[in-house]
Amino acid sequence: SAVISQKPSRDICQRGTSLTIQCQVDSQVTMMFWYRQQPGQSLTLIATANQGSEATYESGFVIDKFPISRPNLTFSTLTVSNMSPEDSSIYLCSGREYNEQFFGPGTRLTVL
Amino acid sequence: RKEVEQDPGPFNVPEGATVAFNCTYSNSASQSFFWYRQDCRKEPKLLMSVYSSGNEDGRFTAQLNRASQYISLLIRDSKLSDSATYLCVVLGRDSGAGSYQLTFGKGTKLSVIP
């Protein structure tokens, strides 16, 4: 399967600031997603990153808080805006090709 | 809301033991089924897909019962390296027009003890 890299791998941020996470796939993938995994919890889908158009957000997630870009089939960004301590989590980029879905190493975000 | 429920765990087993994980899912229209493995502070990685006829990959056997909406994973001859959290994952969609999405269980933590 394709390999996904994410930057940064971790960050500690002040409340009220924003952080943009980059996701790079080493090959073109049809679908890309952003997930959140809070401590002790499973993965929750934030949104599907659509190439060349607005992302499709899941219930409870909005574009103003989590703007997403996907300019091509190998790259996407997720911004966590106006952060609060409740946004502290691991954010994972994911790609799907055919019936296989794979994940980046995650970005560990701590908001103080 | 479509859900995937797993054994709460944690499972602490000695090396060489056989351990079984169970999982149920609520979306009867689910299309595909998987077990993922997640090591501590790492991303989930696909362990194996689960087919209706059941499938085996070395020491790992997965079973699916669509009528009962039940999935299982059996690990034989447990190794220390099997220690991880095992996630039951289901691919389906909430509505007829929606896209297919993965729904994750909360995972069952396995610790294999020397």
mmCIF file with all atom_site columns, C-alpha atoms in Angstrom:
data_model
loop_
_atom_site.group_PDB
_atom_site.id
_atom_site.type_symbol
_atom_site.label_atom_id
_atom_site.label_alt_id
_atom_site.label_comp_id
_atom_site.label_asym_id
_atom_site.label_entity_id
_atom_site.label_seq_id
_atom_site.pdbx_PDB_ins_code
_atom_site.Cartn_x
_atom_site.Cartn_y
_atom_site.Cartn_z
_atom_site.occupancy
_atom_site.B_iso_or_equiv
_atom_site.pdbx_formal_charge
_atom_site.auth_seq_id
_atom_site.auth_comp_id
_atom_site.auth_asym_id
_atom_site.auth_atom_id
_atom_site.pdbx_PDB_model_num
ATOM 1   C CA . SER A 1 1   ? 0.000   0.000   0.000  1.00 0.00 ? 1   SER A CA 1
ATOM 2   C CA . ALA A 1 2   ? 0.984   3.636   -0.360 1.00 0.00 ? 2   ALA A CA 1
ATOM 3   C CA . VAL A 1 3   ? 3.028   5.378   2.306  1.00 0.00 ? 3   VAL A CA 1
ATOM 4   C CA . ILE A 1 4   ? 1.722   8.512   4.010  1.00 0.00 ? 4   ILE A CA 1
ATOM 5   C CA . SER A 1 5   ? 3.850   11.097  5.778  1.00 0.00 ? 5   SER A CA 1
ATOM 6   C CA . GLN A 1 6   ? 2.580   13.885  7.991  1.00 0.00 ? 6   GLN A CA 1
ATOM 7   C CA . LYS A 1 7   ? 4.106   17.111  9.216  1.00 0.00 ? 7   LYS A CA 1
ATOM 8   C CA . PRO A 1 8   ? 4.486   18.059  12.000 1.00 0.00 ? 8   PRO A CA 1
ATOM 9   C CA . SER A 1 9   ? 4.632   14.811  13.932 1.00 0.00 ? 9   SER A CA 1
ATOM 10  C CA . ARG A 1 10  ? 3.766   16.666  17.111 1.00 0.00 ? 10  ARG A CA 1
ATOM 11  C CA . ASP A 1 11  ? 3.221   20.197  18.335 1.00 0.00 ? 11  ASP A CA 1
ATOM 12  C CA . ILE A 1 12  ? 2.351   22.095  21.464 1.00 0.00 ? 12  ILE A CA 1
ATOM 13  C CA . CYS A 1 13  ? 0.236   25.170  20.794 1.00 0.00 ? 13  CYS A CA 1
ATOM 14  C CA . GLN A 1 14  ? -1.339  28.005  22.690 1.00 0.00 ? 14  GLN A CA 1
ATOM 15  C CA . ARG A 1 15  ? -5.114  28.308  22.795 1.00 0.00 ? 15  ARG A CA 1
ATOM 16  C CA . GLY A 1 16  ? -6.547  30.643  20.187 1.00 0.00 ? 16  GLY A CA 1
ATOM 17  C CA . THR A 1 17  ? -3.876  29.855  17.617 1.00 0.00 ? 17  THR A CA 1
ATOM 18  C CA . SER A 1 18  ? -4.164  27.675  14.511 1.00 0.00 ? 18  SER A CA 1
ATOM 19  C CA . LEU A 1 19  ? -2.085  24.765  13.247 1.00 0.00 ? 19  LEU A CA 1
ATOM 20  C CA . THR A 1 20  ? -1.917  23.376  9.734  1.00 0.00 ? 20  THR A CA 1
ATOM 21  C CA . ILE A 1 21  ? -1.037  19.711  9.324  1.00 0.00 ? 21  ILE A CA 1
ATOM 22  C CA . GLN A 1 22  ? 0.330   18.498  6.011  1.00 0.00 ? 22  GLN A CA 1
ATOM 23  C CA . CYS A 1 23  ? -0.241  15.061  4.552  1.00 0.00 ? 23  CYS A CA 1
ATOM 24  C CA . GLN A 1 24  ? 1.756   13.667  1.648  1.00 0.00 ? 24  GLN A CA 1
ATOM 25  C CA . VAL A 1 25  ? 1.105   10.313  -0.053 1.00 0.00 ? 25  VAL A CA 1
ATOM 26  C CA . ASP A 1 26  ? 3.823   8.694   -2.125 1.00 0.00 ? 26  ASP A CA 1
ATOM 27  C CA . SER A 1 27  ? 1.363   7.760   -4.864 1.00 0.00 ? 27  SER A CA 1
ATOM 28  C CA . GLN A 1 28  ? -1.975  8.983   -6.154 1.00 0.00 ? 28  GLN A CA 1
ATOM 29  C CA . VAL A 1 29  ? -4.976  7.845   -4.150 1.00 0.00 ? 29  VAL A CA 1
ATOM 30  C CA . THR A 1 30  ? -8.629  8.184   -4.971 1.00 0.00 ? 30  THR A CA 1
ATOM 31  C CA . MET A 1 31  ? -9.794  9.181   -1.546 1.00 0.00 ? 31  MET A CA 1
ATOM 32  C CA . MET A 1 32  ? -8.183  10.962  1.387  1.00 0.00 ? 32  MET A CA 1
ATOM 33  C CA . PHE A 1 33  ? -9.569  11.446  4.860  1.00 0.00 ? 33  PHE A CA 1
ATOM 34  C CA . TRP A 1 34  ? -8.772  13.159  8.132  1.00 0.00 ? 34  TRP A CA 1
ATOM 35  C CA . TYR A 1 35  ? -9.437  11.423  11.445 1.00 0.00 ? 35  TYR A CA 1
ATOM 36  C CA . ARG A 1 36  ? -9.078  12.369  15.077 1.00 0.00 ? 36  ARG A CA 1
ATOM 37  C CA . GLN A 1 37  ? -8.147  9.955   17.847 1.00 0.00 ? 37  GLN A CA 1
ATOM 38  C CA . GLN A 1 38  ? -8.516  11.215  21.394 1.00 0.00 ? 38  GLN A CA 1
ATOM 39  C CA . PRO A 1 39  ? -6.747  9.477   24.280 1.00 0.00 ? 39  PRO A CA 1
ATOM 40  C CA . GLY A 1 40  ? -8.170  6.035   24.929 1.00 0.00 ? 40  GLY A CA 1
ATOM 41  C CA . GLN A 1 41  ? -10.675 6.374   22.113 1.00 0.00 ? 41  GLN A CA 1
ATOM 42  C CA . SER A 1 42  ? -10.983 5.005   18.635 1.00 0.00 ? 42  SER A CA 1
ATOM 43  C CA . LEU A 1 43  ? -10.758 6.947   15.408 1.00 0.00 ? 43  LEU A CA 1
ATOM 44  C CA . THR A 1 44  ? -13.419 9.490   14.501 1.00 0.00 ? 44  THR A CA 1
ATOM 45  C CA . LEU A 1 45  ? -13.762 10.694  10.930 1.00 0.00 ? 45  LEU A CA 1
ATOM 46  C CA . ILE A 1 46  ? -13.535 14.476  10.630 1.00 0.00 ? 46  ILE A CA 1
ATOM 47  C CA . ALA A 1 47  ? -13.986 14.833  6.890  1.00 0.00 ? 47  ALA A CA 1
ATOM 48  C CA . THR A 1 48  ? -13.328 13.459  3.435  1.00 0.00 ? 48  THR A CA 1
ATOM 49  C CA . ALA A 1 49  ? -10.831 15.618  1.555  1.00 0.00 ? 49  ALA A CA 1
ATOM 50  C CA . ASN A 1 50  ? -12.115 16.065  -1.995 1.00 0.00 ? 50  ASN A CA 1
ATOM 51  C CA . GLN A 1 51  ? -9.655  16.906  -4.719 1.00 0.00 ? 51  GLN A CA 1
ATOM 52  C CA . GLY A 1 52  ? -10.340 20.325  -6.169 1.00 0.00 ? 52  GLY A CA 1
ATOM 53  C CA . SER A 1 53  ? -13.501 20.970  -4.161 1.00 0.00 ? 53  SER A CA 1
ATOM 54  C CA . GLU A 1 54  ? -14.740 21.538  -0.634 1.00 0.00 ? 54  GLU A CA 1
ATOM 55  C CA . ALA A 1 55  ? -14.287 18.746  1.882  1.00 0.00 ? 55  ALA A CA 1
ATOM 56  C CA . THR A 1 56  ? -17.253 16.694  3.096  1.00 0.00 ? 56  THR A CA 1
ATOM 57  C CA . TYR A 1 57  ? -17.558 17.052  6.868  1.00 0.00 ? 57  TYR A CA 1
ATOM 58  C CA . GLU A 1 58  ? -19.030 14.584  9.324  1.00 0.00 ? 58  GLU A CA 1
ATOM 59  C CA . SER A 1 59  ? -21.585 15.538  11.920 1.00 0.00 ? 59  SER A CA 1
ATOM 60  C CA . GLY A 1 60  ? -19.982 17.640  14.625 1.00 0.00 ? 60  GLY A CA 1
ATOM 61  C CA . PHE A 1 61  ? -17.199 19.018  12.440 1.00 0.00 ? 61  PHE A CA 1
ATOM 62  C CA . VAL A 1 62  ? -17.383 22.277  10.466 1.00 0.00 ? 62  VAL A CA 1
ATOM 63  C CA . ILE A 1 63  ? -15.269 23.940  7.834  1.00 0.00 ? 63  ILE A CA 1
ATOM 64  C CA . ASP A 1 64  ? -14.618 27.080  9.865  1.00 0.00 ? 64  ASP A CA 1
ATOM 65  C CA . LYS A 1 65  ? -12.980 25.017  12.607 1.00 0.00 ? 65  LYS A CA 1
ATOM 66  C CA . PHE A 1 66  ? -11.249 22.426  10.413 1.00 0.00 ? 66  PHE A CA 1
ATOM 67  C CA . PRO A 1 67  ? -10.559 23.874  6.960  1.00 0.00 ? 67  PRO A CA 1
ATOM 68  C CA . ILE A 1 68  ? -9.159  21.260  4.598  1.00 0.00 ? 68  ILE A CA 1
ATOM 69  C CA . SER A 1 69  ? -7.405  21.538  1.282  1.00 0.00 ? 69  SER A CA 1
ATOM 70  C CA . ARG A 1 70  ? -6.659  18.896  -1.319 1.00 0.00 ? 70  ARG A CA 1
ATOM 71  C CA . PRO A 1 71  ? -5.075  20.468  -4.373 1.00 0.00 ? 71  PRO A CA 1
ATOM 72  C CA . ASN A 1 72  ? -4.100  17.152  -5.995 1.00 0.00 ? 72  ASN A CA 1
ATOM 73  C CA . LEU A 1 73  ? -4.300  13.382  -5.575 1.00 0.00 ? 73  LEU A CA 1
ATOM 74  C CA . THR A 1 74  ? -1.250  13.097  -3.307 1.00 0.00 ? 74  THR A CA 1
ATOM 75  C CA . PHE A 1 75  ? -1.473  16.018  -0.888 1.00 0.00 ? 75  PHE A CA 1
ATOM 76  C CA . SER A 1 76  ? -3.880  17.429  1.685  1.00 0.00 ? 76  SER A CA 1
ATOM 77  C CA . THR A 1 77  ? -3.810  19.812  4.623  1.00 0.00 ? 77  THR A CA 1
ATOM 78  C CA . LEU A 1 78  ? -5.961  20.065  7.735  1.00 0.00 ? 78  LEU A CA 1
ATOM 79  C CA . THR A 1 79  ? -6.022  23.250  9.788  1.00 0.00 ? 79  THR A CA 1
ATOM 80  C CA . VAL A 1 80  ? -7.177  23.206  13.386 1.00 0.00 ? 80  VAL A CA 1
ATOM 81  C CA . SER A 1 81  ? -8.392  26.765  13.932 1.00 0.00 ? 81  SER A CA 1
ATOM 82  C CA . ASN A 1 82  ? -8.770  28.846  17.075 1.00 0.00 ? 82  ASN A CA 1
ATOM 83  C CA . MET A 1 83  ? -7.563  25.945  19.175 1.00 0.00 ? 83  MET A CA 1
ATOM 84  C CA . SER A 1 84  ? -8.719  25.087  22.666 1.00 0.00 ? 84  SER A CA 1
ATOM 85  C CA . PRO A 1 85  ? -7.445  22.384  25.045 1.00 0.00 ? 85  PRO A CA 1
ATOM 86  C CA . GLU A 1 86  ? -10.330 20.161  23.878 1.00 0.00 ? 86  GLU A CA 1
ATOM 87  C CA . ASP A 1 87  ? -8.635  19.968  20.477 1.00 0.00 ? 87  ASP A CA 1
ATOM 88  C CA . SER A 1 88  ? -5.699  18.098  22.015 1.00 0.00 ? 88  SER A CA 1
ATOM 89  C CA . SER A 1 89  ? -5.669  14.842  20.121 1.00 0.00 ? 89  SER A CA 1
ATOM 90  C CA . ILE A 1 90  ? -3.907  12.823  17.476 1.00 0.00 ? 90  ILE A CA 1
ATOM 91  C CA . TYR A 1 91  ? -4.864  13.814  13.951 1.00 0.00 ? 91  TYR A CA 1
ATOM 92  C CA . LEU A 1 92  ? -4.425  11.142  11.293 1.00 0.00 ? 92  LEU A CA 1
ATOM 93  C CA . CYS A 1 93  ? -4.423  11.463  7.548  1.00 0.00 ? 93  CYS A CA 1
ATOM 94  C CA . SER A 1 94  ? -5.692  8.446   5.641  1.00 0.00 ? 94  SER A CA 1
ATOM 95  C CA . GLY A 1 95  ? -5.844  7.329   2.044  1.00 0.00 ? 95  GLY A CA 1
ATOM 96  C CA . ARG A 1 96  ? -7.977  4.721   0.338  1.00 0.00 ? 96  ARG A CA 1
ATOM 97  C CA . GLU A 1 97  ? -7.273  2.976   -2.906 1.00 0.00 ? 97  GLU A CA 1
ATOM 98  C CA . TYR A 1 98  ? -9.498  0.141   -4.094 1.00 0.00 ? 98  TYR A CA 1
ATOM 99  C CA . ASN A 1 99  ? -10.673 -1.568  -0.906 1.00 0.00 ? 99  ASN A CA 1
ATOM 100 C CA . GLU A 1 100 ? -7.621  -0.857  1.225  1.00 0.00 ? 100 GLU A CA 1
ATOM 101 C CA . GLN A 1 101 ? -7.346  2.070   3.598  1.00 0.00 ? 101 GLN A CA 1
ATOM 102 C CA . PHE A 1 102 ? -4.075  3.096   5.220  1.00 0.00 ? 102 PHE A CA 1
ATOM 103 C CA . PHE A 1 103 ? -2.971  5.771   7.637  1.00 0.00 ? 103 PHE A CA 1
ATOM 104 C CA . GLY A 1 104 ? -0.264  8.307   8.210  1.00 0.00 ? 104 GLY A CA 1
ATOM 105 C CA . PRO A 1 105 ? 1.745   8.250   11.446 1.00 0.00 ? 105 PRO A CA 1
ATOM 106 C CA . GLY A 1 106 ? -0.426  10.957  12.973 1.00 0.00 ? 106 GLY A CA 1
ATOM 107 C CA . THR A 1 107 ? 0.179   14.410  14.397 1.00 0.00 ? 107 THR A CA 1
ATOM 108 C CA . ARG A 1 108 ? 0.068   14.616  18.176 1.00 0.00 ? 108 ARG A CA 1
ATOM 109 C CA . LEU A 1 109 ? -1.356  18.003  19.128 1.00 0.00 ? 109 LEU A CA 1
ATOM 110 C CA . THR A 1 110 ? -1.360  19.425  22.628 1.00 0.00 ? 110 THR A CA 1
ATOM 111 C CA . VAL A 1 111 ? -3.157  22.710  23.246 1.00 0.00 ? 111 VAL A CA 1
ATOM 112 C CA . LEU A 1 112 ? -2.286  24.583  26.418 1.00 0.00 ? 112 LEU A CA 1
ATOM 113 C CA . ARG B 2 1   ? -25.560 6.238   14.343 1.00 0.00 ? 1   ARG B CA 1
ATOM 114 C CA . LYS B 2 2   ? -23.757 3.191   13.006 1.00 0.00 ? 2   LYS B CA 1
ATOM 115 C CA . GLU B 2 3   ? -21.616 1.528   15.659 1.00 0.00 ? 3   GLU B CA 1
ATOM 116 C CA . VAL B 2 4   ? -19.045 -1.166  16.095 1.00 0.00 ? 4   VAL B CA 1
ATOM 117 C CA . GLU B 2 5   ? -18.805 -2.790  19.511 1.00 0.00 ? 5   GLU B CA 1
ATOM 118 C CA . GLN B 2 6   ? -15.857 -4.815  20.757 1.00 0.00 ? 6   GLN B CA 1
ATOM 119 C CA . ASP B 2 7   ? -14.837 -6.767  23.826 1.00 0.00 ? 7   ASP B CA 1
ATOM 120 C CA . PRO B 2 8   ? -13.775 -4.216  26.429 1.00 0.00 ? 8   PRO B CA 1
ATOM 121 C CA . GLY B 2 9   ? -10.474 -5.927  27.300 1.00 0.00 ? 9   GLY B CA 1
ATOM 122 C CA . PRO B 2 10  ? -7.686  -5.656  28.225 1.00 0.00 ? 10  PRO B CA 1
ATOM 123 C CA . PHE B 2 11  ? -6.614  -9.222  27.549 1.00 0.00 ? 11  PHE B CA 1
ATOM 124 C CA . ASN B 2 12  ? -3.480  -10.376 29.370 1.00 0.00 ? 12  ASN B CA 1
ATOM 125 C CA . VAL B 2 13  ? -2.359  -13.779 28.109 1.00 0.00 ? 13  VAL B CA 1
ATOM 126 C CA . PRO B 2 14  ? 0.803   -15.889 28.394 1.00 0.00 ? 14  PRO B CA 1
ATOM 127 C CA . GLU B 2 15  ? 2.969   -16.593 25.392 1.00 0.00 ? 15  GLU B CA 1
ATOM 128 C CA . GLY B 2 16  ? 1.641   -19.494 23.377 1.00 0.00 ? 16  GLY B CA 1
ATOM 129 C CA . ALA B 2 17  ? -1.962  -18.957 24.413 1.00 0.00 ? 17  ALA B CA 1
ATOM 130 C CA . THR B 2 18  ? -4.890  -18.730 22.039 1.00 0.00 ? 18  THR B CA 1
ATOM 131 C CA . VAL B 2 19  ? -6.970  -15.582 22.308 1.00 0.00 ? 19  VAL B CA 1
ATOM 132 C CA . ALA B 2 20  ? -10.224 -14.599 20.633 1.00 0.00 ? 20  ALA B CA 1
ATOM 133 C CA . PHE B 2 21  ? -11.676 -11.148 20.027 1.00 0.00 ? 21  PHE B CA 1
ATOM 134 C CA . ASN B 2 22  ? -15.324 -10.559 19.226 1.00 0.00 ? 22  ASN B CA 1
ATOM 135 C CA . CYS B 2 23  ? -17.037 -7.659  17.528 1.00 0.00 ? 23  CYS B CA 1
ATOM 136 C CA . THR B 2 24  ? -20.607 -6.764  16.572 1.00 0.00 ? 24  THR B CA 1
ATOM 137 C CA . TYR B 2 25  ? -21.772 -4.098  14.162 1.00 0.00 ? 25  TYR B CA 1
ATOM 138 C CA . SER B 2 26  ? -25.126 -2.366  13.840 1.00 0.00 ? 26  SER B CA 1
ATOM 139 C CA . ASN B 2 27  ? -25.223 -1.409  10.138 1.00 0.00 ? 27  ASN B CA 1
ATOM 140 C CA . SER B 2 28  ? -26.732 -4.398  8.330  1.00 0.00 ? 28  SER B CA 1
ATOM 141 C CA . ALA B 2 29  ? -25.774 -2.832  4.979  1.00 0.00 ? 29  ALA B CA 1
ATOM 142 C CA . SER B 2 30  ? -22.053 -2.894  5.810  1.00 0.00 ? 30  SER B CA 1
ATOM 143 C CA . GLN B 2 31  ? -19.996 -3.966  2.869  1.00 0.00 ? 31  GLN B CA 1
ATOM 144 C CA . SER B 2 32  ? -16.531 -4.947  4.087  1.00 0.00 ? 32  SER B CA 1
ATOM 145 C CA . PHE B 2 33  ? -14.907 -5.892  7.326  1.00 0.00 ? 33  PHE B CA 1
ATOM 146 C CA . PHE B 2 34  ? -11.394 -5.638  8.670  1.00 0.00 ? 34  PHE B CA 1
ATOM 147 C CA . TRP B 2 35  ? -9.169  -6.099  11.662 1.00 0.00 ? 35  TRP B CA 1
ATOM 148 C CA . TYR B 2 36  ? -6.570  -3.393  12.180 1.00 0.00 ? 36  TYR B CA 1
ATOM 149 C CA . ARG B 2 37  ? -3.716  -3.474  14.625 1.00 0.00 ? 37  ARG B CA 1
ATOM 150 C CA . GLN B 2 38  ? -2.557  -0.349  16.450 1.00 0.00 ? 38  GLN B CA 1
ATOM 151 C CA . ASP B 2 39  ? 0.658   -0.322  18.425 1.00 0.00 ? 39  ASP B CA 1
ATOM 152 C CA . CYS B 2 40  ? 1.125   2.207   21.205 1.00 0.00 ? 40  CYS B CA 1
ATOM 153 C CA . ARG B 2 41  ? 1.598   5.712   19.783 1.00 0.00 ? 41  ARG B CA 1
ATOM 154 C CA . LYS B 2 42  ? 1.446   4.412   16.225 1.00 0.00 ? 42  LYS B CA 1
ATOM 155 C CA . GLU B 2 43  ? -1.103  4.564   13.452 1.00 0.00 ? 43  GLU B CA 1
ATOM 156 C CA . PRO B 2 44  ? -3.539  1.696   12.779 1.00 0.00 ? 44  PRO B CA 1
ATOM 157 C CA . LYS B 2 45  ? -2.320  -0.834  10.244 1.00 0.00 ? 45  LYS B CA 1
ATOM 158 C CA . LEU B 2 46  ? -4.410  -3.348  8.371  1.00 0.00 ? 46  LEU B CA 1
ATOM 159 C CA . LEU B 2 47  ? -4.013  -6.810  9.854  1.00 0.00 ? 47  LEU B CA 1
ATOM 160 C CA . MET B 2 48  ? -6.463  -8.645  7.639  1.00 0.00 ? 48  MET B CA 1
ATOM 161 C CA . SER B 2 49  ? -9.721  -8.357  5.800  1.00 0.00 ? 49  SER B CA 1
ATOM 162 C CA . VAL B 2 50  ? -12.597 -10.568 6.917  1.00 0.00 ? 50  VAL B CA 1
ATOM 163 C CA . TYR B 2 51  ? -14.509 -12.620 4.372  1.00 0.00 ? 51  TYR B CA 1
ATOM 164 C CA . SER B 2 52  ? -17.840 -14.377 4.694  1.00 0.00 ? 52  SER B CA 1
ATOM 165 C CA . SER B 2 53  ? -16.232 -17.762 4.239  1.00 0.00 ? 53  SER B CA 1
ATOM 166 C CA . GLY B 2 54  ? -13.709 -17.052 6.977  1.00 0.00 ? 54  GLY B CA 1
ATOM 167 C CA . ASN B 2 55  ? -10.050 -16.618 6.270  1.00 0.00 ? 55  ASN B CA 1
ATOM 168 C CA . GLU B 2 56  ? -6.739  -17.489 7.804  1.00 0.00 ? 56  GLU B CA 1
ATOM 169 C CA . ASP B 2 57  ? -3.339  -15.840 7.670  1.00 0.00 ? 57  ASP B CA 1
ATOM 170 C CA . GLY B 2 58  ? -0.751  -17.823 9.569  1.00 0.00 ? 58  GLY B CA 1
ATOM 171 C CA . ARG B 2 59  ? -1.676  -17.760 13.251 1.00 0.00 ? 59  ARG B CA 1
ATOM 172 C CA . PHE B 2 60  ? -4.605  -15.413 12.635 1.00 0.00 ? 60  PHE B CA 1
ATOM 173 C CA . THR B 2 61  ? -8.126  -16.543 11.721 1.00 0.00 ? 61  THR B CA 1
ATOM 174 C CA . ALA B 2 62  ? -10.994 -14.170 11.029 1.00 0.00 ? 62  ALA B CA 1
ATOM 175 C CA . GLN B 2 63  ? -14.673 -15.104 10.855 1.00 0.00 ? 63  GLN B CA 1
ATOM 176 C CA . LEU B 2 64  ? -17.735 -13.167 9.732  1.00 0.00 ? 64  LEU B CA 1
ATOM 177 C CA . ASN B 2 65  ? -21.369 -13.971 10.439 1.00 0.00 ? 65  ASN B CA 1
ATOM 178 C CA . ARG B 2 66  ? -23.510 -11.537 8.460  1.00 0.00 ? 66  ARG B CA 1
ATOM 179 C CA . ALA B 2 67  ? -26.784 -12.873 9.866  1.00 0.00 ? 67  ALA B CA 1
ATOM 180 C CA . SER B 2 68  ? -25.643 -12.162 13.425 1.00 0.00 ? 68  SER B CA 1
ATOM 181 C CA . GLN B 2 69  ? -23.601 -9.105  12.414 1.00 0.00 ? 69  GLN B CA 1
ATOM 182 C CA . TYR B 2 70  ? -20.657 -10.585 14.254 1.00 0.00 ? 70  TYR B CA 1
ATOM 183 C CA . ILE B 2 71  ? -16.945 -10.661 13.500 1.00 0.00 ? 71  ILE B CA 1
ATOM 184 C CA . SER B 2 72  ? -14.192 -12.524 15.306 1.00 0.00 ? 72  SER B CA 1
ATOM 185 C CA . LEU B 2 73  ? -10.421 -12.728 15.328 1.00 0.00 ? 73  LEU B CA 1
ATOM 186 C CA . LEU B 2 74  ? -8.539  -15.714 16.700 1.00 0.00 ? 74  LEU B CA 1
ATOM 187 C CA . ILE B 2 75  ? -4.829  -15.557 17.439 1.00 0.00 ? 75  ILE B CA 1
ATOM 188 C CA . ARG B 2 76  ? -3.081  -18.875 18.039 1.00 0.00 ? 76  ARG B CA 1
ATOM 189 C CA . ASP B 2 77  ? 0.302   -19.401 19.697 1.00 0.00 ? 77  ASP B CA 1
ATOM 190 C CA . SER B 2 78  ? 0.500   -15.789 20.891 1.00 0.00 ? 78  SER B CA 1
ATOM 191 C CA . LYS B 2 79  ? 3.847   -14.026 20.608 1.00 0.00 ? 79  LYS B CA 1
ATOM 192 C CA . LEU B 2 80  ? 5.144   -11.104 22.629 1.00 0.00 ? 80  LEU B CA 1
ATOM 193 C CA . SER B 2 81  ? 5.074   -9.091  19.409 1.00 0.00 ? 81  SER B CA 1
ATOM 194 C CA . ASP B 2 82  ? 1.302   -9.586  19.166 1.00 0.00 ? 82  ASP B CA 1
ATOM 195 C CA . SER B 2 83  ? 0.859   -7.123  22.049 1.00 0.00 ? 83  SER B CA 1
ATOM 196 C CA . ALA B 2 84  ? -1.150  -4.239  20.595 1.00 0.00 ? 84  ALA B CA 1
ATOM 197 C CA . THR B 2 85  ? -4.684  -2.899  20.354 1.00 0.00 ? 85  THR B CA 1
ATOM 198 C CA . TYR B 2 86  ? -6.880  -4.704  17.829 1.00 0.00 ? 86  TYR B CA 1
ATOM 199 C CA . LEU B 2 87  ? -9.514  -2.599  16.106 1.00 0.00 ? 87  LEU B CA 1
ATOM 200 C CA . CYS B 2 88  ? -12.615 -4.050  14.499 1.00 0.00 ? 88  CYS B CA 1
ATOM 201 C CA . VAL B 2 89  ? -13.441 -1.937  11.449 1.00 0.00 ? 89  VAL B CA 1
ATOM 202 C CA . VAL B 2 90  ? -16.494 -1.946  9.191  1.00 0.00 ? 90  VAL B CA 1
ATOM 203 C CA . LEU B 2 91  ? -16.947 -0.271  5.813  1.00 0.00 ? 91  LEU B CA 1
ATOM 204 C CA . GLY B 2 92  ? -20.447 0.952   5.104  1.00 0.00 ? 92  GLY B CA 1
ATOM 205 C CA . ARG B 2 93  ? -22.535 4.021   4.473  1.00 0.00 ? 93  ARG B CA 1
ATOM 206 C CA . ASP B 2 94  ? -25.198 5.738   6.554  1.00 0.00 ? 94  ASP B CA 1
ATOM 207 C CA . SER B 2 95  ? -27.617 6.308   3.691  1.00 0.00 ? 95  SER B CA 1
ATOM 208 C CA . GLY B 2 96  ? -28.150 5.044   0.183  1.00 0.00 ? 96  GLY B CA 1
ATOM 209 C CA . ALA B 2 97  ? -26.608 8.147   -1.320 1.00 0.00 ? 97  ALA B CA 1
ATOM 210 C CA . GLY B 2 98  ? -23.706 8.596   1.054  1.00 0.00 ? 98  GLY B CA 1
ATOM 211 C CA . SER B 2 99  ? -20.139 7.571   0.447  1.00 0.00 ? 99  SER B CA 1
ATOM 212 C CA . TYR B 2 100 ? -18.639 4.503   2.076  1.00 0.00 ? 100 TYR B CA 1
ATOM 213 C CA . GLN B 2 101 ? -16.793 5.169   5.304  1.00 0.00 ? 101 GLN B CA 1
ATOM 214 C CA . LEU B 2 102 ? -14.903 3.144   7.845  1.00 0.00 ? 102 LEU B CA 1
ATOM 215 C CA . THR B 2 103 ? -16.385 2.851   11.320 1.00 0.00 ? 103 THR B CA 1
ATOM 216 C CA . PHE B 2 104 ? -13.933 1.836   14.025 1.00 0.00 ? 104 PHE B CA 1
ATOM 217 C CA . GLY B 2 105 ? -14.528 -0.049  17.224 1.00 0.00 ? 105 GLY B CA 1
ATOM 218 C CA . LYS B 2 106 ? -12.813 1.261   20.328 1.00 0.00 ? 106 LYS B CA 1
ATOM 219 C CA . GLY B 2 107 ? -10.325 -1.567  20.186 1.00 0.00 ? 107 GLY B CA 1
ATOM 220 C CA . THR B 2 108 ? -9.281  -4.355  22.483 1.00 0.00 ? 108 THR B CA 1
ATOM 221 C CA . LYS B 2 109 ? -5.861  -4.167  24.078 1.00 0.00 ? 109 LYS B CA 1
ATOM 222 C CA . LEU B 2 110 ? -3.842  -7.368  24.113 1.00 0.00 ? 110 LEU B CA 1
ATOM 223 C CA . SER B 2 111 ? -0.802  -7.889  26.289 1.00 0.00 ? 111 SER B CA 1
ATOM 224 C CA . VAL B 2 112 ? 1.144   -11.106 25.767 1.00 0.00 ? 112 VAL B CA 1
ATOM 225 C CA . ILE B 2 113 ? 3.194   -11.891 28.848 1.00 0.00 ? 113 ILE B CA 1
ATOM 226 C CA . PRO B 2 114 ? 6.445   -13.894 28.882 1.00 0.00 ? 114 PRO B CA 1
#
